[in-house]
mmCIF file of C-alpha atoms in Angstrom:
data_model
loop_
_atom_site.group_PDB
_atom_site.id
_atom_site.type_symbol
_atom_site.label_atom_id
_atom_site.label_comp_id
_atom_site.label_asym_id
_atom_site.label_seq_id
_atom_site.Cartn_x
_atom_site.Cartn_y
_atom_site.Cartn_z
ATOM 1 C CA MET A 15 110.925 79.560 93.193
ATOM 2 C CA ALA A 16 107.589 79.984 94.948
ATOM 3 C CA CYS A 17 105.543 80.272 91.596
ATOM 4 C CA ALA A 18 106.323 78.961 88.011
ATOM 5 C CA SER A 19 104.032 78.823 84.947
ATOM 6 C CA THR A 20 104.766 77.927 81.038
ATOM 7 C CA GLY A 21 102.847 78.225 78.134
ATOM 8 C CA CYS A 22 99.402 78.990 79.797
ATOM 9 C CA ARG A 23 96.835 81.869 79.986
ATOM 10 C CA ILE A 24 95.010 82.179 83.278
ATOM 11 C CA PRO A 25 92.502 84.969 83.911
ATOM 12 C CA LEU A 26 91.973 86.553 87.284
ATOM 13 C CA GLY A 27 88.491 87.970 86.471
ATOM 14 C CA VAL A 28 89.405 89.871 83.463
ATOM 15 C CA GLN A 29 93.079 90.106 84.394
ATOM 16 C CA VAL A 30 95.260 87.531 82.844
ATOM 17 C CA VAL A 31 98.594 86.694 84.618
ATOM 18 C CA ARG A 32 100.388 84.967 81.834
ATOM 19 C CA GLN A 33 100.246 83.935 78.138
ATOM 20 C CA ARG A 34 103.148 82.150 76.232
ATOM 21 C CA HIS A 35 105.838 82.951 78.852
ATOM 22 C CA ARG A 36 107.704 81.370 81.392
ATOM 23 C CA ARG A 37 107.437 83.354 84.655
ATOM 24 C CA GLN A 38 108.886 82.379 88.247
ATOM 25 C CA GLN A 39 108.617 84.475 91.063
ATOM 26 C CA ARG A 40 111.021 84.280 93.917
ATOM 27 C CA ARG A 41 110.229 84.219 97.191
ATOM 28 C CA ARG A 42 109.895 87.237 99.617
ATOM 29 C CA GLN A 43 109.006 89.478 96.641
ATOM 30 C CA ILE A 44 105.815 91.513 95.426
ATOM 31 C CA ASP A 45 105.102 91.410 91.884
ATOM 32 C CA ALA A 46 102.188 93.833 90.832
ATOM 33 C CA SER A 47 100.390 92.573 87.540
ATOM 34 C CA ALA A 48 99.034 95.953 86.053
ATOM 35 C CA THR A 49 96.679 95.092 83.111
ATOM 36 C CA GLY A 50 94.367 97.214 80.873
ATOM 37 C CA ASP A 51 90.884 96.061 80.820
ATOM 38 C CA GLY A 52 89.517 93.088 78.471
ATOM 39 C CA ALA A 53 88.562 89.590 79.261
ATOM 40 C CA ALA A 54 90.409 86.725 77.835
ATOM 41 C CA LEU A 55 89.941 82.644 77.311
ATOM 42 C CA SER A 56 92.440 80.349 79.267
ATOM 43 C CA LYS A 57 95.002 78.462 77.431
ATOM 44 C CA PRO A 58 96.200 75.043 78.695
ATOM 45 C CA GLY A 59 99.921 75.119 80.495
ATOM 46 C CA LYS A 60 101.749 74.473 83.481
ATOM 47 C CA VAL A 61 101.373 75.977 86.887
ATOM 48 C CA SER A 62 103.303 75.059 90.185
ATOM 49 C CA VAL A 63 103.537 76.841 93.395
ATOM 50 C CA LEU A 64 106.164 75.949 95.846
ATOM 51 C CA GLY A 65 107.537 73.427 93.428
ATOM 52 C CA HIS A 66 104.165 71.545 92.791
ATOM 53 C CA SER A 67 101.545 71.325 90.090
ATOM 54 C CA VAL A 68 98.458 72.835 91.091
ATOM 55 C CA TRP A 69 96.266 70.889 89.280
ATOM 56 C CA ASN A 70 94.142 68.638 91.347
ATOM 57 C CA ASN A 71 96.242 69.448 94.091
ATOM 58 C CA ALA A 72 94.040 70.387 97.239
ATOM 59 C CA SER A 73 96.946 70.215 99.904
ATOM 60 C CA LEU A 74 98.434 73.295 98.216
ATOM 61 C CA ASN A 75 95.074 75.164 99.005
ATOM 62 C CA ARG A 76 97.188 75.538 102.797
ATOM 63 C CA HIS A 77 99.935 77.562 101.208
ATOM 64 C CA ILE A 78 98.003 79.813 99.103
ATOM 65 C CA GLY A 79 95.814 82.981 99.866
ATOM 66 C CA LEU A 80 93.528 84.523 97.415
ATOM 67 C CA CYS A 81 91.886 88.159 97.957
ATOM 68 C CA PRO A 82 89.369 88.087 95.138
ATOM 69 C CA GLU A 83 88.137 91.190 93.472
ATOM 70 C CA GLN A 84 84.478 90.295 93.899
ATOM 71 C CA ASP A 85 82.853 90.050 97.131
ATOM 72 C CA ALA A 86 82.009 86.322 98.302
ATOM 73 C CA PHE A 87 80.615 86.740 101.799
ATOM 74 C CA TYR A 88 77.801 85.084 104.143
ATOM 75 C CA GLU A 89 76.293 88.405 104.669
ATOM 76 C CA TRP A 90 74.581 87.158 107.906
ATOM 77 C CA MET A 91 77.559 86.101 109.462
ATOM 78 C CA THR A 92 80.052 88.514 111.563
ATOM 79 C CA GLY A 93 83.730 89.272 110.404
ATOM 80 C CA ARG A 94 84.805 87.362 113.167
ATOM 81 C CA ASP A 95 82.923 84.311 112.215
ATOM 82 C CA PHE A 96 83.337 84.278 108.760
ATOM 83 C CA ILE A 97 87.339 84.457 108.984
ATOM 84 C CA SER A 98 87.179 81.474 111.762
ATOM 85 C CA THR A 99 85.286 79.789 109.221
ATOM 86 C CA CYS A 100 87.452 80.227 106.269
ATOM 87 C CA ALA A 101 90.506 79.186 108.531
ATOM 88 C CA ARG A 102 88.896 75.870 109.478
ATOM 89 C CA LEU A 103 88.216 75.165 105.829
ATOM 90 C CA THR A 104 91.928 75.354 105.446
ATOM 91 C CA GLY A 105 92.360 72.623 108.174
ATOM 92 C CA LEU A 106 92.882 74.517 111.545
ATOM 93 C CA SER A 107 90.825 73.196 114.490
ATOM 94 C CA ARG A 108 88.283 75.216 116.131
ATOM 95 C CA GLY A 109 90.488 76.864 118.490
ATOM 96 C CA GLU A 110 93.361 77.464 116.233
ATOM 97 C CA ALA A 111 90.713 79.122 113.613
ATOM 98 C CA ARG A 112 89.605 81.193 116.466
ATOM 99 C CA GLU A 113 93.054 82.476 117.747
ATOM 100 C CA ALA A 114 93.904 82.936 113.475
ATOM 101 C CA ALA A 115 91.037 84.866 112.896
ATOM 102 C CA LEU A 116 91.702 87.379 115.728
ATOM 103 C CA GLY A 117 94.949 87.618 114.578
ATOM 104 C CA ALA A 118 94.157 88.200 110.991
ATOM 105 C CA LEU A 119 91.504 90.903 111.955
ATOM 106 C CA GLU A 120 93.711 92.546 114.267
ATOM 107 C CA LEU A 121 96.168 92.801 111.260
ATOM 108 C CA VAL A 122 94.258 94.449 108.932
ATOM 109 C CA GLY A 123 92.306 96.682 111.371
ATOM 110 C CA MET A 124 89.156 95.102 111.845
ATOM 111 C CA THR A 125 88.930 94.073 115.291
ATOM 112 C CA PRO A 126 86.668 97.265 116.366
ATOM 113 C CA ASN A 127 83.964 95.738 113.717
ATOM 114 C CA MET A 128 84.546 91.995 113.816
ATOM 115 C CA ASP A 129 81.652 91.386 115.673
ATOM 116 C CA ARG A 130 79.301 93.064 113.559
ATOM 117 C CA ALA A 131 77.359 91.549 110.704
ATOM 118 C CA ILE A 132 79.147 91.763 107.187
ATOM 119 C CA ARG A 133 76.027 93.050 105.479
ATOM 120 C CA GLY A 134 76.593 96.572 107.402
ATOM 121 C CA TYR A 135 80.394 96.615 106.438
ATOM 122 C CA SER A 136 81.405 99.660 104.221
ATOM 123 C CA LYS A 137 83.453 98.886 101.018
ATOM 124 C CA GLY A 138 86.428 99.608 102.876
ATOM 125 C CA MET A 139 85.738 96.996 105.664
ATOM 126 C CA ARG A 140 84.833 94.581 102.969
ATOM 127 C CA GLN A 141 88.313 94.609 101.511
ATOM 128 C CA ARG A 142 89.933 94.359 104.785
ATOM 129 C CA THR A 143 87.770 91.483 105.551
ATOM 130 C CA LYS A 144 88.466 89.874 102.109
ATOM 131 C CA LEU A 145 92.577 90.414 102.860
ATOM 132 C CA ALA A 146 92.165 88.798 106.592
ATOM 133 C CA GLN A 147 90.459 85.832 105.076
ATOM 134 C CA ALA A 148 93.387 85.271 102.501
ATOM 135 C CA LEU A 149 96.024 85.894 105.264
ATOM 136 C CA VAL A 150 94.327 83.717 108.238
ATOM 137 C CA HIS A 151 95.784 80.285 107.440
ATOM 138 C CA ASP A 152 99.423 82.184 107.217
ATOM 139 C CA PRO A 153 100.067 81.156 103.336
ATOM 140 C CA GLN A 154 103.467 81.516 101.919
ATOM 141 C CA VAL A 155 101.826 82.575 98.499
ATOM 142 C CA LEU A 156 99.488 85.621 98.380
ATOM 143 C CA PHE A 157 97.288 86.696 95.379
ATOM 144 C CA LEU A 158 95.239 90.029 95.457
ATOM 145 C CA ASP A 159 92.864 90.709 92.835
ATOM 146 C CA GLU A 160 92.277 94.673 92.756
ATOM 147 C CA PRO A 161 92.854 94.801 96.691
ATOM 148 C CA LEU A 162 92.231 98.413 96.822
ATOM 149 C CA THR A 163 89.089 98.814 94.728
ATOM 150 C CA GLY A 164 86.341 101.212 96.319
ATOM 151 C CA THR A 165 88.455 101.996 99.482
ATOM 152 C CA ASP A 166 88.823 105.312 101.225
ATOM 153 C CA PRO A 167 92.258 107.053 101.383
ATOM 154 C CA VAL A 168 92.690 105.938 104.752
ATOM 155 C CA ALA A 169 91.766 102.387 103.949
ATOM 156 C CA ARG A 170 93.825 102.574 100.839
ATOM 157 C CA ARG A 171 97.112 103.742 102.509
ATOM 158 C CA ASP A 172 96.581 101.082 105.471
ATOM 159 C CA LEU A 173 96.398 98.022 103.096
ATOM 160 C CA MET A 174 99.243 99.088 100.792
ATOM 161 C CA ASP A 175 101.019 99.252 104.146
ATOM 162 C CA ILE A 176 100.074 95.728 104.873
ATOM 163 C CA ILE A 177 100.738 94.565 101.358
ATOM 164 C CA ARG A 178 104.235 95.884 101.662
ATOM 165 C CA HIS A 179 104.716 94.416 105.078
ATOM 166 C CA LEU A 180 103.625 90.901 103.882
ATOM 167 C CA GLY A 181 106.477 91.403 101.155
ATOM 168 C CA GLU A 182 108.886 92.256 103.398
ATOM 169 C CA SER A 183 107.964 89.437 106.090
ATOM 170 C CA GLY A 184 108.901 86.699 103.481
ATOM 171 C CA LYS A 185 105.790 86.113 101.570
ATOM 172 C CA SER A 186 105.202 85.759 97.887
ATOM 173 C CA VAL A 187 102.649 88.648 96.776
ATOM 174 C CA VAL A 188 100.981 88.903 93.652
ATOM 175 C CA VAL A 189 98.661 92.333 93.240
ATOM 176 C CA SER A 190 96.522 92.451 90.068
ATOM 177 C CA SER A 191 95.255 95.891 89.672
ATOM 178 C CA HIS A 192 94.632 98.425 86.631
ATOM 179 C CA VAL A 193 95.109 101.472 88.784
ATOM 180 C CA LEU A 194 98.897 101.824 87.986
ATOM 181 C CA HIS A 195 99.664 104.968 90.258
ATOM 182 C CA GLU A 196 98.587 102.443 93.086
ATOM 183 C CA VAL A 197 100.843 99.418 91.811
ATOM 184 C CA GLN A 198 103.781 101.688 91.890
ATOM 185 C CA ALA A 199 103.072 102.619 95.319
ATOM 186 C CA VAL A 200 103.004 98.971 96.435
ATOM 187 C CA THR A 201 105.949 97.791 94.569
ATOM 188 C CA PRO A 202 108.635 98.719 92.113
ATOM 189 C CA HIS A 203 108.490 95.428 90.562
ATOM 190 C CA ILE A 204 105.894 95.539 87.855
ATOM 191 C CA ILE A 205 104.434 93.031 85.270
ATOM 192 C CA LEU A 206 102.723 94.733 82.759
ATOM 193 C CA LEU A 207 99.888 92.816 80.403
ATOM 194 C CA ASN A 208 97.610 94.148 77.856
ATOM 195 C CA HIS A 209 94.666 91.880 76.994
ATOM 196 C CA GLY A 210 96.511 88.778 78.430
ATOM 197 C CA ARG A 211 99.719 89.389 76.578
ATOM 198 C CA LEU A 212 102.804 90.405 78.297
ATOM 199 C CA VAL A 213 103.737 93.600 77.431
ATOM 200 C CA ALA A 214 106.940 94.218 79.848
ATOM 201 C CA GLU A 215 108.419 93.031 83.164
ATOM 202 C CA GLY A 216 110.824 94.802 85.667
ATOM 203 C CA HIS A 217 111.573 97.681 87.894
ATOM 204 C CA VAL A 218 109.679 100.865 87.292
ATOM 205 C CA ARG A 219 112.771 102.571 86.143
ATOM 206 C CA GLN A 220 113.919 100.103 84.005
ATOM 207 C CA LEU A 221 110.472 100.071 82.115
ATOM 208 C CA ARG A 222 110.476 103.545 81.707
ATOM 209 C CA ASP A 223 114.201 103.414 80.088
ATOM 210 C CA LEU A 224 112.498 101.375 77.409
ATOM 211 C CA ILE A 225 110.863 104.773 75.707
ATOM 212 C CA ASP A 226 114.094 106.964 76.407
ATOM 213 C CA LYS A 227 114.276 107.136 72.616
ATOM 214 C CA TYR A 228 111.644 109.346 73.474
ATOM 215 C CA PRO A 229 111.645 112.956 75.002
ATOM 216 C CA HIS A 230 111.380 112.698 78.724
ATOM 217 C CA ARG A 231 109.091 115.622 79.757
ATOM 218 C CA ILE A 232 109.729 117.484 82.923
ATOM 219 C CA VAL A 233 107.906 120.319 84.729
ATOM 220 C CA LEU A 234 109.520 122.765 86.736
ATOM 221 C CA MET A 235 107.570 125.115 88.664
ATOM 222 C CA CYS A 236 108.581 128.956 89.562
ATOM 223 C CA GLU A 237 107.485 132.518 89.911
ATOM 224 C CA ASN A 238 110.039 133.619 87.657
ATOM 225 C CA TYR A 239 109.414 131.061 84.973
ATOM 226 C CA ARG A 240 110.620 133.641 82.080
ATOM 227 C CA GLN A 241 114.080 133.714 83.742
ATOM 228 C CA LEU A 242 114.205 130.026 84.636
ATOM 229 C CA ALA A 243 113.146 129.486 80.742
ATOM 230 C CA SER A 244 116.589 131.724 79.825
ATOM 231 C CA ARG A 245 118.703 129.928 81.900
ATOM 232 C CA LEU A 246 117.423 126.068 80.302
ATOM 233 C CA VAL A 247 117.430 127.171 76.847
ATOM 234 C CA THR A 248 121.384 127.245 77.310
ATOM 235 C CA PHE A 249 121.495 123.775 78.290
ATOM 236 C CA GLU A 250 122.751 121.281 75.748
ATOM 237 C CA ASP A 251 120.656 118.443 76.943
ATOM 238 C CA VAL A 252 117.312 120.315 76.715
ATOM 239 C CA GLU A 253 115.572 119.422 73.295
ATOM 240 C CA GLY A 254 112.489 121.518 73.652
ATOM 241 C CA MET A 255 110.737 123.927 76.059
ATOM 242 C CA GLU A 256 107.253 125.050 76.964
ATOM 243 C CA LEU A 257 106.324 128.096 79.052
ATOM 244 C CA LEU A 258 103.278 126.984 81.238
ATOM 245 C CA LYS A 259 101.881 130.670 82.021
ATOM 246 C CA LYS A 260 99.060 129.781 84.043
ATOM 247 C CA GLU A 261 100.463 127.214 86.250
ATOM 248 C CA LYS A 262 103.852 129.609 86.018
ATOM 249 C CA GLY A 263 106.175 127.015 85.279
ATOM 250 C CA VAL A 264 108.169 125.327 82.585
ATOM 251 C CA LEU A 265 107.829 122.253 80.563
ATOM 252 C CA VAL A 266 111.165 120.965 79.424
ATOM 253 C CA GLU A 267 111.807 117.764 76.965
ATOM 254 C CA THR A 268 114.968 115.759 77.178
ATOM 255 C CA ARG A 269 116.525 112.523 76.345
ATOM 256 C CA MET A 270 119.431 113.187 78.930
ATOM 257 C CA PRO A 271 116.969 112.866 82.014
ATOM 258 C CA ASP A 272 119.468 111.950 84.358
ATOM 259 C CA ALA A 273 122.000 114.467 83.244
ATOM 260 C CA PHE A 274 119.322 117.074 83.272
ATOM 261 C CA TYR A 275 118.343 115.995 87.110
ATOM 262 C CA ALA A 276 122.132 116.057 87.682
ATOM 263 C CA ARG A 277 122.019 120.229 87.015
ATOM 264 C CA LEU A 278 119.207 120.812 89.267
ATOM 265 C CA PRO A 279 120.700 121.400 92.612
ATOM 266 C CA ASP A 280 122.713 124.410 91.010
ATOM 267 C CA LEU A 281 119.799 125.725 88.989
ATOM 268 C CA ALA A 282 117.994 125.687 92.203
ATOM 269 C CA LEU A 283 120.456 127.645 94.112
ATOM 270 C CA HIS A 284 120.413 130.458 91.627
ATOM 271 C CA ASP A 285 118.593 133.341 93.428
ATOM 272 C CA ALA A 286 116.370 134.503 90.136
ATOM 273 C CA CYS A 287 114.793 130.954 89.790
ATOM 274 C CA ARG A 288 113.524 129.955 93.216
ATOM 275 C CA ILE A 289 112.095 126.514 91.810
ATOM 276 C CA THR A 290 109.044 125.565 93.849
ATOM 277 C CA GLU A 291 108.322 122.227 92.281
ATOM 278 C CA VAL A 292 109.804 119.513 89.937
ATOM 279 C CA TYR A 293 107.868 116.748 88.729
ATOM 280 C CA SER A 294 107.656 114.190 85.584
ATOM 281 C CA ASP A 295 104.234 112.474 84.390
ATOM 282 C CA ASP A 296 106.704 110.600 82.303
ATOM 283 C CA ASP A 297 108.266 108.896 85.328
ATOM 284 C CA ASN A 298 104.988 107.187 86.339
ATOM 285 C CA LEU A 299 103.594 103.727 85.300
ATOM 286 C CA GLU A 300 100.809 105.078 83.540
ATOM 287 C CA ALA A 301 102.958 106.783 81.010
ATOM 288 C CA VAL A 302 104.993 103.808 80.502
ATOM 289 C CA PHE A 303 102.221 101.459 80.147
ATOM 290 C CA LYS A 304 100.364 103.872 77.608
ATOM 291 C CA TYR A 305 103.574 104.020 75.494
ATOM 292 C CA LEU A 306 104.059 100.220 75.524
ATOM 293 C CA VAL A 307 100.555 99.146 74.225
ATOM 294 C CA ASN A 308 100.187 101.869 71.794
ATOM 295 C CA LYS A 309 104.004 101.567 69.866
#
């Protein structure tokens, strides 16, 4: 196991990773810790990384990378100098640090700007640089706290690709975020926390199954939405329906979403229907989180 915790409560900024729960993280996996806002106090317990206790164990620093939510730069330094300095602090020699810094900056797409002073960096550049300092010493375990905050669409896409690649390459990655749709885009394995308490854990689809006793809402967009509705009303797995006149669509409620989705190909081939889009907000993590914290 890469990480384990027992009976403890550990704030990551205002995001709490665990309370009264034994957590073990396997190698080669990305865990996303999706949380609601709210501060929490620490609670004593046991935490181990790579089988070793983290308390008073500086030797583990070499194996852990942290990308904090808040900036903590020497603003007058260049990006290259800052990352090299961070590498030296993990025990690398001067030459090793320079080489590792260049590799980390290249990985996060910062080589064109690495010789500029950090004080002139945009928010996206700062996020990339923070990720580079977490990666520069090639740690096995990574903790990324709100790594996508304030980034533009291009930087967000690039950082999400990097995070996914890190998990696929064999590293254990824990991402803490309250932006649930971004969490879902990075990994399907989710830990839902609310004010420090574990709400649920598992694959997004498994979490969604927790609330399948409530109707699943599916929207079908169609120019001939009235004709579509006339066909849907005959489906035994459809419990409710609403015409979306402005959007030209139909909102369907069903307790058997899998059976309903299985019917869609035949329905879409019907000339009178001409379905242009199908989506469900209930499939996303935001809907799961709202239900679980309010039930």
